[in-house]
Coordinates of C-alpha atoms in Angstrom, one line a residue:
X87 CA 0.0 0.2 -0.1
X88 CA 2.8 2.4 1.0
X89 CA 4.6 1.6 -2.4
X90 CA 1.4 2.3 -4.1
X91 CA 0.8 5.7 -2.8
X92 CA 4.5 6.5 -3.4
X93 CA 4.0 5.5 -7.1
X94 CA 0.6 7.5 -7.3
X95 CA 1.9 10.6 -5.9
X96 CA 4.9 10.9 -8.2
X97 CA 2.6 9.9 -11.3
X98 CA 0.1 12.5 -10.2
X99 CA 2.8 15.2 -10.1
X100 CA 4.3 14.2 -13.3
X101 CA 1.0 14.7 -14.8
X102 CA 0.3 18.2 -13.2
X103 CA 1.2 21.1 -15.1
X104 CA 2.0 23.3 -12.0
X105 CA 2.3 23.1 -8.0
X106 CA -0.3 20.8 -6.4
X107 CA -1.3 21.6 -2.7
X108 CA -1.3 19.0 0.0
X109 CA -4.8 19.0 0.3
X110 CA -5.6 18.1 -3.2
X111 CA -2.8 15.6 -3.1
X112 CA -4.2 13.9 0.1
X113 CA -7.7 13.6 -1.4
X114 CA -6.4 12.0 -4.6
X115 CA -4.5 9.4 -2.7
X116 CA -7.2 9.1 0.2
X117 CA -4.5 10.0 3.0
X118 CA -4.0 12.9 5.4
X119 CA -2.2 15.9 4.5
X120 CA 0.7 14.7 7.2
X121 CA 1.0 11.3 5.2
X122 CA 1.8 13.6 1.9
X123 CA 4.5 15.4 3.9
X124 CA 6.0 12.2 4.9
X125 CA 5.9 10.5 1.7
X126 CA 7.4 13.5 0.1
X127 CA 10.2 13.6 2.9
X128 CA 10.8 9.6 2.2
X129 CA 10.7 10.1 -1.7
X130 CA 13.2 12.9 -1.4
X131 CA 15.7 11.0 1.0
X132 CA 16.4 8.6 -2.0
X133 CA 17.9 11.3 -4.1
X134 CA 21.0 13.6 -4.0
X135 CA 18.9 16.2 -4.9
X136 CA 15.2 16.6 -4.1
X137 CA 12.8 14.9 -6.6
X138 CA 9.9 16.7 -5.5
X139 CA 9.9 20.6 -4.8
X140 CA 7.9 22.2 -2.2
X141 CA 7.1 26.1 -2.0
X142 CA 5.1 27.8 0.9
X143 CA 1.6 28.6 -0.4
X144 CA 2.0 26.8 -3.7
X145 CA 2.5 23.1 -2.8
X146 CA 4.4 20.5 -4.6
X147 CA 5.7 19.7 -8.1
X148 CA 8.3 17.4 -9.5
X149 CA 11.8 18.5 -10.6
X150 CA 11.7 17.4 -14.1
X151 CA 15.3 17.4 -14.8
X152 CA 16.1 15.5 -11.5
X153 CA 13.5 12.8 -12.6
X154 CA 14.8 12.4 -16.2
X155 CA 18.5 12.3 -14.9
X156 CA 17.5 9.7 -12.3
X157 CA 15.3 7.6 -14.4
X158 CA 17.9 7.3 -17.1
X159 CA 20.3 5.8 -14.8
X160 CA 17.8 3.4 -13.2
X161 CA 17.9 5.4 -9.6
X162 CA 13.9 5.7 -9.8
X163 CA 13.4 1.9 -9.9
X164 CA 16.4 1.0 -7.6
X165 CA 14.8 3.2 -4.7
X166 CA 11.2 2.1 -4.7
X167 CA 10.1 1.2 -1.2
X168 CA 11.9 -1.3 0.7
X169 CA 10.4 -4.8 1.4
X170 CA 10.1 -6.0 4.9
X171 CA 13.0 -8.0 4.8
X172 CA 15.3 -5.4 3.4
X173 CA 13.9 -2.7 5.8
X174 CA 14.5 -5.1 8.9
X175 CA 18.0 -5.9 7.6
X176 CA 18.8 -2.2 7.2
X177 CA 17.7 -1.5 10.6
X178 CA 19.7 -4.4 12.0
X179 CA 23.0 -3.2 10.2
X180 CA 22.8 0.2 11.3
X181 CA 22.2 -1.0 15.0
X182 CA 25.3 -3.5 14.5
X183 CA 27.3 -0.7 13.4
X184 CA 26.7 1.7 16.2
X185 CA 26.3 -1.1 18.9
X186 CA 25.9 -0.7 22.0
X187 CA 24.6 2.9 21.0
X188 CA 21.1 3.3 20.6
X189 CA 18.6 4.7 17.9
X190 CA 15.4 6.3 19.1
X191 CA 12.1 4.8 17.7
X192 CA 11.3 8.1 16.4
X193 CA 14.2 8.3 13.9
X194 CA 13.1 4.6 12.9
X195 CA 9.7 5.8 12.4
X196 CA 10.8 8.7 10.3
X197 CA 13.4 7.1 8.2
X198 CA 11.4 3.9 7.3
X199 CA 7.8 5.3 7.6
X200 CA 6.6 2.7 9.6
X201 CA 4.1 2.6 12.4
X202 CA 4.8 1.3 15.9
X203 CA 3.0 -1.8 15.4
X204 CA 5.0 -2.7 12.3
X205 CA 8.2 -1.9 14.4
X206 CA 7.0 -4.4 16.9
X207 CA 6.7 -7.1 14.2
X208 CA 10.2 -6.2 13.0
X209 CA 11.7 -6.3 16.2
X210 CA 10.5 -9.8 16.9
X211 CA 12.2 -10.6 13.5
X212 CA 15.4 -9.1 14.3
X213 CA 15.5 -10.8 17.7
X214 CA 15.0 -14.1 16.2
X215 CA 17.6 -13.6 13.5
X216 CA 20.1 -12.2 16.1
X217 CA 19.9 -15.5 18.2
X218 CA 22.2 -17.4 15.7
X219 CA 24.9 -14.8 16.3
X220 CA 24.3 -15.0 20.3
X221 CA 23.3 -11.4 20.4
X222 CA 20.2 -9.4 22.0
X223 CA 18.1 -6.7 20.7
X224 CA 17.2 -4.4 23.6
X225 CA 14.6 -1.7 23.9
X226 CA 15.0 1.0 26.8
X227 CA 13.4 4.4 27.1
X228 CA 12.1 4.4 23.6
X229 CA 15.4 3.4 21.9
X230 CA 16.9 0.2 20.7
X231 CA 20.2 -1.1 20.7
X232 CA 22.0 -4.5 19.9
X233 CA 24.2 -6.1 22.7
X234 CA 26.8 -8.8 22.6
X235 CA 30.5 -9.7 22.0
X236 CA 32.4 -7.7 19.3
X237 CA 33.2 -10.8 17.4
X238 CA 29.6 -12.0 17.3
X239 CA 28.6 -8.1 15.9
X240 CA 31.3 -8.5 13.3
X241 CA 30.1 -12.0 12.2
X242 CA 26.5 -10.7 11.9
X243 CA 27.8 -7.7 10.1
X244 CA 29.5 -9.8 7.5
X245 CA 26.4 -12.2 7.2
X246 CA 24.1 -9.2 6.4
X247 CA 26.4 -7.1 4.5
X248 CA 27.6 -9.8 1.9
X249 CA 30.1 -9.5 -0.9
X250 CA 29.9 -6.7 -3.1
X251 CA 27.5 -4.6 -0.9
X252 CA 30.1 -2.7 1.6
X253 CA 30.0 0.2 -0.7
X254 CA 26.2 0.4 -0.6
X255 CA 26.2 0.2 3.3
X256 CA 28.6 3.1 3.4
X257 CA 26.6 5.2 1.1
X258 CA 23.5 4.5 3.1
X259 CA 25.3 5.6 6.3
X260 CA 26.2 9.0 4.8
X261 CA 29.9 8.4 4.3
X262 CA 30.2 9.2 0.5
X263 CA 33.6 10.5 -0.3
X264 CA 35.1 9.1 2.8
X265 CA 33.9 5.5 1.9
X266 CA 35.8 5.5 -1.4
X267 CA 38.9 6.6 0.7
X268 CA 38.3 4.0 3.3
X269 CA 38.0 1.4 0.7
X270 CA 41.0 2.5 -1.2
X271 CA 43.1 2.2 2.0
X272 CA 42.1 -1.3 3.1
X273 CA 42.8 -2.6 -0.5
X274 CA 46.2 -1.2 0.2
X275 CA 46.7 -3.0 3.5
X276 CA 45.7 -6.4 1.3
X277 CA 48.5 -5.6 -1.0
X278 CA 50.9 -4.8 1.8
X279 CA 49.9 -8.5 3.2
X280 CA 50.6 -9.9 -0.2
X281 CA 53.8 -8.2 -0.8
X282 CA 54.9 -9.0 2.8
X283 CA 55.6 -12.5 2.2
X284 CA 55.3 -12.9 -1.6
X285 CA 51.7 -14.6 -1.5
X286 CA 48.6 -13.9 -3.3
X287 CA 45.4 -14.0 -1.2
X288 CA 42.9 -15.8 -3.5
X289 CA 39.1 -15.5 -3.6
X290 CA 37.0 -15.4 -1.4
X291 CA 39.6 -15.0 1.6
X292 CA 40.7 -11.8 0.0
X293 CA 36.9 -10.6 0.2
X294 CA 36.9 -11.8 3.9
X295 CA 40.0 -10.0 5.0
X296 CA 38.8 -6.8 3.1
X297 CA 35.4 -7.2 4.9
X298 CA 36.7 -7.5 8.2
X299 CA 39.0 -4.8 8.0
X300 CA 36.3 -2.4 6.3
X301 CA 33.9 -3.2 9.2
X302 CA 36.6 -2.2 11.6
X303 CA 36.9 1.2 10.0
X304 CA 33.1 1.7 9.9
X305 CA 32.7 0.7 13.2
X306 CA 35.2 3.0 14.5
X307 CA 33.7 5.9 12.6
X308 CA 30.2 5.2 13.9
X309 CA 31.1 3.9 17.3
X310 CA 34.8 5.2 18.2
X311 CA 37.3 3.0 20.0
X312 CA 35.6 -0.4 21.3
X313 CA 37.1 -1.3 24.5
X314 CA 35.8 -3.6 27.3
X315 CA 35.6 -6.4 24.9
X316 CA 36.7 -9.8 26.3
X317 CA 40.6 -10.4 25.9
X318 CA 41.2 -12.9 23.2
X319 CA 44.9 -13.3 24.0
X320 CA 44.4 -17.0 25.4
X321 CA 46.8 -19.7 26.0
X322 CA 45.9 -20.9 22.5
X323 CA 46.4 -17.8 20.8
X324 CA 50.0 -17.3 22.3
X325 CA 50.8 -20.9 21.1
X326 CA 49.4 -19.9 17.6
X327 CA 51.6 -16.6 17.8
X328 CA 54.7 -18.4 18.4
X329 CA 53.8 -21.1 15.5
X330 CA 52.8 -18.4 13.0
X331 CA 55.3 -15.4 13.8
X332 CA 55.3 -13.9 10.6
X333 CA 51.6 -13.8 10.2
X334 CA 51.2 -12.1 13.9
X335 CA 53.9 -9.4 12.6
X336 CA 51.8 -8.8 9.5
X337 CA 48.8 -8.3 11.8
X338 CA 50.6 -6.0 13.8
X339 CA 52.0 -4.2 11.2
X340 CA 48.5 -3.7 9.3
X341 CA 46.7 -2.6 12.6
X342 CA 49.5 -0.2 13.1
X343 CA 48.7 1.4 9.7
X344 CA 45.1 1.5 10.5
X345 CA 45.9 3.3 13.6
X346 CA 47.9 5.9 12.0
X347 CA 44.9 6.2 9.3
X348 CA 42.3 6.7 12.0
X349 CA 44.7 8.9 14.4
X350 CA 43.7 6.6 17.2
X351 CA 45.3 3.7 19.4
X352 CA 43.2 0.4 19.0
X353 CA 42.8 -2.4 21.4
X354 CA 45.0 -5.2 21.5
X355 CA 42.1 -7.5 20.4
X356 CA 42.2 -5.8 16.8
X357 CA 45.6 -7.4 16.2
X358 CA 44.3 -10.9 17.3
X359 CA 41.3 -10.5 15.3
X360 CA 43.0 -9.9 12.1
X361 CA 45.8 -12.8 13.1
X362 CA 42.9 -15.0 13.4
X363 CA 41.7 -14.3 9.9
X364 CA 45.2 -14.4 8.2
X365 CA 45.8 -18.0 9.8
X366 CA 42.5 -19.1 8.6
X367 CA 42.8 -17.9 5.1
X368 CA 44.3 -19.9 2.1
X369 CA 47.3 -18.4 0.1
X370 CA 49.0 -19.1 -3.0
X371 CA 52.7 -19.2 -2.3
X372 CA 55.1 -17.8 -4.8
X373 CA 58.3 -18.8 -3.0
X374 CA 58.0 -22.0 -0.9
X375 CA 61.5 -21.9 0.5
X376 CA 60.7 -18.5 2.4
X377 CA 57.2 -19.8 3.5
X378 CA 57.9 -22.9 5.4
X379 CA 55.3 -22.3 8.1
X380 CA 52.6 -22.1 5.4
X381 CA 53.6 -25.8 4.3
X382 CA 53.4 -27.5 7.7
X383 CA 50.4 -29.8 8.1
X384 CA 49.4 -31.6 11.4
X385 CA 48.3 -35.1 11.8
X386 CA 44.6 -34.0 11.9
X387 CA 44.7 -31.9 8.8
X388 CA 46.4 -34.9 6.9
X389 CA 43.8 -37.3 8.4
X390 CA 40.8 -35.1 7.5
X391 CA 42.1 -34.7 4.0
X392 CA 42.8 -38.4 3.5
X393 CA 39.2 -39.1 5.0
X394 CA 37.6 -36.7 2.5
X395 CA 39.4 -38.3 -0.6
X396 CA 38.7 -41.8 0.8
X397 CA 35.0 -41.3 1.5
X398 CA 34.4 -39.3 -1.9
X399 CA 36.2 -41.9 -3.8
X400 CA 33.9 -44.7 -2.3
X401 CA 30.6 -42.7 -2.5
X402 CA 31.1 -41.3 -6.1
X403 CA 32.8 -44.4 -7.5
X404 CA 35.6 -42.5 -8.7
X405 CA 39.3 -42.3 -7.7
X406 CA 40.1 -38.9 -6.3
X407 CA 43.8 -40.2 -5.1
X408 CA 46.1 -38.1 -6.9
X409 CA 48.8 -35.6 -5.7
X410 CA 47.5 -32.5 -7.1
X411 CA 44.0 -32.8 -5.2
X412 CA 45.7 -33.8 -2.1
X413 CA 47.8 -31.0 -2.0
X414 CA 45.1 -28.4 -2.9
X415 CA 42.8 -29.9 -0.2
X416 CA 45.6 -29.8 2.5
X417 CA 46.3 -26.2 1.7
X418 CA 42.2 -25.6 2.2
X419 CA 41.7 -27.8 5.2
X420 CA 44.6 -26.4 7.4
X421 CA 43.0 -22.8 7.4
X422 CA 39.5 -24.3 7.4
X423 CA 40.0 -26.0 11.0
X424 CA 41.3 -22.8 12.0
X425 CA 38.4 -21.1 11.1
X426 CA 36.1 -23.8 12.6
X427 CA 38.1 -23.6 16.0
X428 CA 38.0 -19.8 15.9
X429 CA 34.3 -19.3 14.8
X430 CA 35.4 -17.3 11.7
X431 CA 33.2 -17.3 8.6
X432 CA 34.0 -17.1 5.0
X433 CA 30.8 -16.5 3.1
X434 CA 30.3 -18.7 0.0
X435 CA 28.5 -16.6 -2.6
X436 CA 28.2 -19.5 -4.9
X437 CA 26.4 -21.9 -2.3
X438 CA 23.1 -21.8 -4.2
X439 CA 24.5 -22.6 -7.4
X440 CA 26.6 -25.4 -6.2
X441 CA 23.9 -27.1 -4.5
X442 CA 21.9 -27.0 -8.0
X443 CA 25.2 -27.8 -10.4
X444 CA 26.6 -30.5 -8.0
X445 CA 23.7 -32.0 -6.0
X446 CA 25.2 -35.4 -5.4
X447 CA 28.6 -34.3 -5.0
X448 CA 27.4 -31.5 -2.2
X449 CA 25.4 -34.2 -0.3
X450 CA 28.3 -36.7 -0.3
X451 CA 30.7 -34.0 1.0
X452 CA 27.8 -33.1 3.6
X453 CA 27.7 -36.7 5.0
X454 CA 31.5 -37.0 4.9
X455 CA 31.7 -34.0 6.8
X456 CA 29.2 -34.9 9.5
X457 CA 31.2 -38.0 10.0
X458 CA 34.4 -35.9 10.2
X459 CA 33.3 -33.7 13.0
X460 CA 32.0 -36.5 15.0
X461 CA 35.3 -38.8 14.6
X462 CA 37.6 -35.8 15.1
X463 CA 35.5 -33.9 17.8
X464 CA 35.4 -30.6 15.8
X465 CA 32.6 -28.2 15.6
X466 CA 30.1 -28.7 13.0
X467 CA 31.2 -27.7 9.3
X468 CA 29.0 -25.4 8.0
X469 CA 27.4 -25.2 4.4
X470 CA 29.7 -22.5 3.2
X471 CA 32.5 -24.7 3.9
X472 CA 31.1 -27.7 2.7
X473 CA 30.3 -25.9 -0.6
X474 CA 34.0 -25.0 -0.8
X475 CA 35.1 -28.6 -0.3
X476 CA 32.4 -29.8 -3.0
X477 CA 34.3 -27.5 -5.5
X478 CA 37.5 -29.3 -5.3
X479 CA 36.0 -32.8 -6.0
X480 CA 33.5 -31.3 -8.7
X481 CA 36.6 -29.9 -10.5
X482 CA 38.1 -33.1 -10.4
X483 CA 35.2 -34.8 -11.9
X484 CA 34.7 -32.3 -14.7
X485 CA 38.6 -32.8 -15.6
X486 CA 38.3 -36.8 -15.3
X487 CA 34.6 -37.6 -15.5
X488 CA 33.3 -40.8 -14.2
X489 CA 33.0 -43.0 -17.2
X490 CA 30.2 -45.7 -17.7
X491 CA 31.6 -49.2 -17.4
X492 CA 30.4 -50.9 -20.6
X493 CA 30.3 -54.8 -21.8
X494 CA 29.9 -55.0 -25.4
X495 CA 28.3 -58.3 -26.6
X496 CA 27.4 -59.6 -30.1
X497 CA 26.3 -62.9 -31.7
X498 CA 27.8 -62.5 -35.1
X499 CA 31.4 -62.9 -34.0
X500 CA 34.1 -61.3 -32.3
X501 CA 35.5 -59.4 -35.1
X502 CA 32.0 -57.4 -35.3
X503 CA 32.3 -56.8 -31.8
X504 CA 35.8 -55.0 -32.1
X505 CA 34.5 -53.1 -35.0
X506 CA 31.5 -52.0 -32.7
X507 CA 33.9 -51.2 -30.0
X508 CA 36.3 -49.2 -32.4
X509 CA 33.3 -47.0 -33.3
X510 CA 31.8 -46.4 -29.9
X511 CA 35.6 -45.5 -28.6
X512 CA 35.7 -42.8 -31.3
X513 CA 32.4 -41.3 -30.9
X514 CA 31.3 -41.9 -27.3
X515 CA 33.9 -40.6 -24.7
X516 CA 31.6 -41.0 -21.8
X517 CA 31.7 -44.7 -22.0
X518 CA 34.8 -47.2 -20.7
X519 CA 34.7 -50.5 -22.5
X520 CA 35.8 -53.0 -20.1
X521 CA 35.3 -56.3 -22.1
X522 CA 33.9 -57.5 -25.5
X523 CA 32.3 -61.0 -25.4
X524 CA 29.9 -63.1 -27.4
X525 CA 26.5 -63.5 -26.0
X526 CA 26.9 -67.2 -25.9
X527 CA 29.7 -67.1 -23.5
X528 CA 28.3 -64.5 -21.0
X529 CA 28.5 -65.3 -17.2
X530 CA 27.3 -63.7 -14.0
X531 CA 30.7 -62.9 -13.3
X532 CA 31.2 -60.8 -16.5
X533 CA 28.2 -58.8 -15.4
X534 CA 29.8 -57.6 -12.0
X535 CA 30.5 -53.8 -11.7
X536 CA 29.3 -53.1 -15.1
X537 CA 26.9 -50.0 -15.7
X538 CA 25.9 -50.9 -19.1
X539 CA 25.9 -53.7 -21.9
X540 CA 25.6 -52.8 -25.6
X541 CA 24.4 -55.7 -27.6
X542 CA 23.4 -56.4 -31.2
X543 CA 20.5 -58.6 -30.1
X544 CA 18.3 -58.7 -26.9
X545 CA 19.5 -60.5 -23.9
X546 CA 17.4 -61.9 -21.5
X547 CA 17.8 -62.2 -17.7
X548 CA 20.0 -58.9 -17.3
X549 CA 17.1 -56.7 -16.0
X550 CA 19.5 -55.4 -13.2
X551 CA 21.8 -53.8 -15.6
X552 CA 20.7 -51.2 -18.5
X553 CA 20.8 -52.8 -21.9
X554 CA 20.8 -50.8 -25.3
X555 CA 20.3 -53.0 -28.4
X556 CA 21.8 -51.5 -31.7
X557 CA 23.1 -52.5 -34.9
X558 CA 26.7 -53.6 -35.6
X559 CA 27.1 -50.6 -38.0
X560 CA 26.3 -48.2 -35.3
X561 CA 24.4 -45.8 -37.5
X562 CA 23.1 -42.2 -36.5
X563 CA 19.7 -43.9 -34.9
X564 CA 22.0 -46.3 -32.8
X565 CA 24.0 -43.4 -31.7
X566 CA 20.6 -41.3 -30.6
X567 CA 19.5 -44.3 -28.7
X568 CA 22.9 -45.0 -26.9
X569 CA 23.1 -41.3 -25.9
X570 CA 19.4 -41.3 -24.6
X571 CA 20.6 -44.3 -22.5
X572 CA 23.8 -42.5 -21.1
X573 CA 21.4 -39.5 -20.3
X574 CA 19.2 -41.9 -18.4
X575 CA 22.1 -43.6 -16.3
X576 CA 23.5 -40.1 -15.5
X577 CA 19.9 -39.0 -13.9
X578 CA 19.8 -42.0 -12.1
X579 CA 23.3 -41.6 -10.7
X580 CA 22.3 -38.0 -9.8

């Protein structure tokens, strides 16, 4: 309804030839004059220059130049009324950025043009969403705030903002030119980390570290220095600092740069936060000799990698045992276990596509991951992480696809069968021909571990195995028939 009123107001003013007073607009939209005032204010908040011009004693009119300019770049459609989910997310993000500071209910009413009853509903939804981050929404003296540990607040921000939306959030919070400067500065810190040890931080770890540092700066600008957070320098962290000394030096250097940039001293926890992200990220090493600490793998990392390879090989009926995949997985599993241990999140923006494109592989890796969590007593591996692991095995399958183990049989002689084998080998790469036999000599032993039988005659008593009957010449119709059978087997396997 509110979205309709906004559209009606703009449409009515576009068709008017001069100013229209608030009473006429209120009558046309069947609302109060106060609602007209709030609608105009809300619409104008979406534009750098007011779209609707008001003059005392005259009323309102559309700024035609602003409308045409913004309509051409798509601004008009982008700024339609927010959906309830979008509105709740924006309220939550703003509260998270300034936490534990508060926002007045009046401010929310004015900004989002909602009633108290709608806000009450929003609060319940926000409270429910915050539970997964162990955060609480509090209402005191007509003000809202979010309370909880700093690490949980940043996890929630990462979850809500998502990849590629940081600039939008900054602009929304009125940072404008500062946002561009901050973004450039954070990217310089990523470059500093990469140059420090001659490494490359691949996607999505570069995005994750960028997001963490960017949110740190945004939180400072909105909230100031955050003190009183629980000290993160535990015995475990001290042990890790000793094990990954160069990573901690990188963290110390980058946070020092941020302190100079913000002209302030940040709590020691900031160095530890970044250190945790660094040891939980994957790096592509350019000089192995200078980065020996990156190549050390614990027994758990090796065992979990082997469990993934062994389990996937068995469940997907494909040998994944090769040195290249093993090294890739070792390099991934090592920081993954650090992320799980320290509760760090790397968002997998492809997770939806992965589930659609590789449903069987994702399901298999999910089951293996669950078994690994139980066996090694580690925290549950989340779906984002499972998605990343899935891609390693999916890539391997696409590089070396599982072939359909096929038996060729013919009654007209072994020579004909061999000719048929040659033609199929040349035209159907999805098939692995394991044997060529006469139909008279076929035994049950021959049918073990066979996915498909290609024959020039019908063979009784093999209902358990797909059978396709074709001619010895393997003409076009035979090729179409075989292709359909291969597709059907593929669908069954999925």
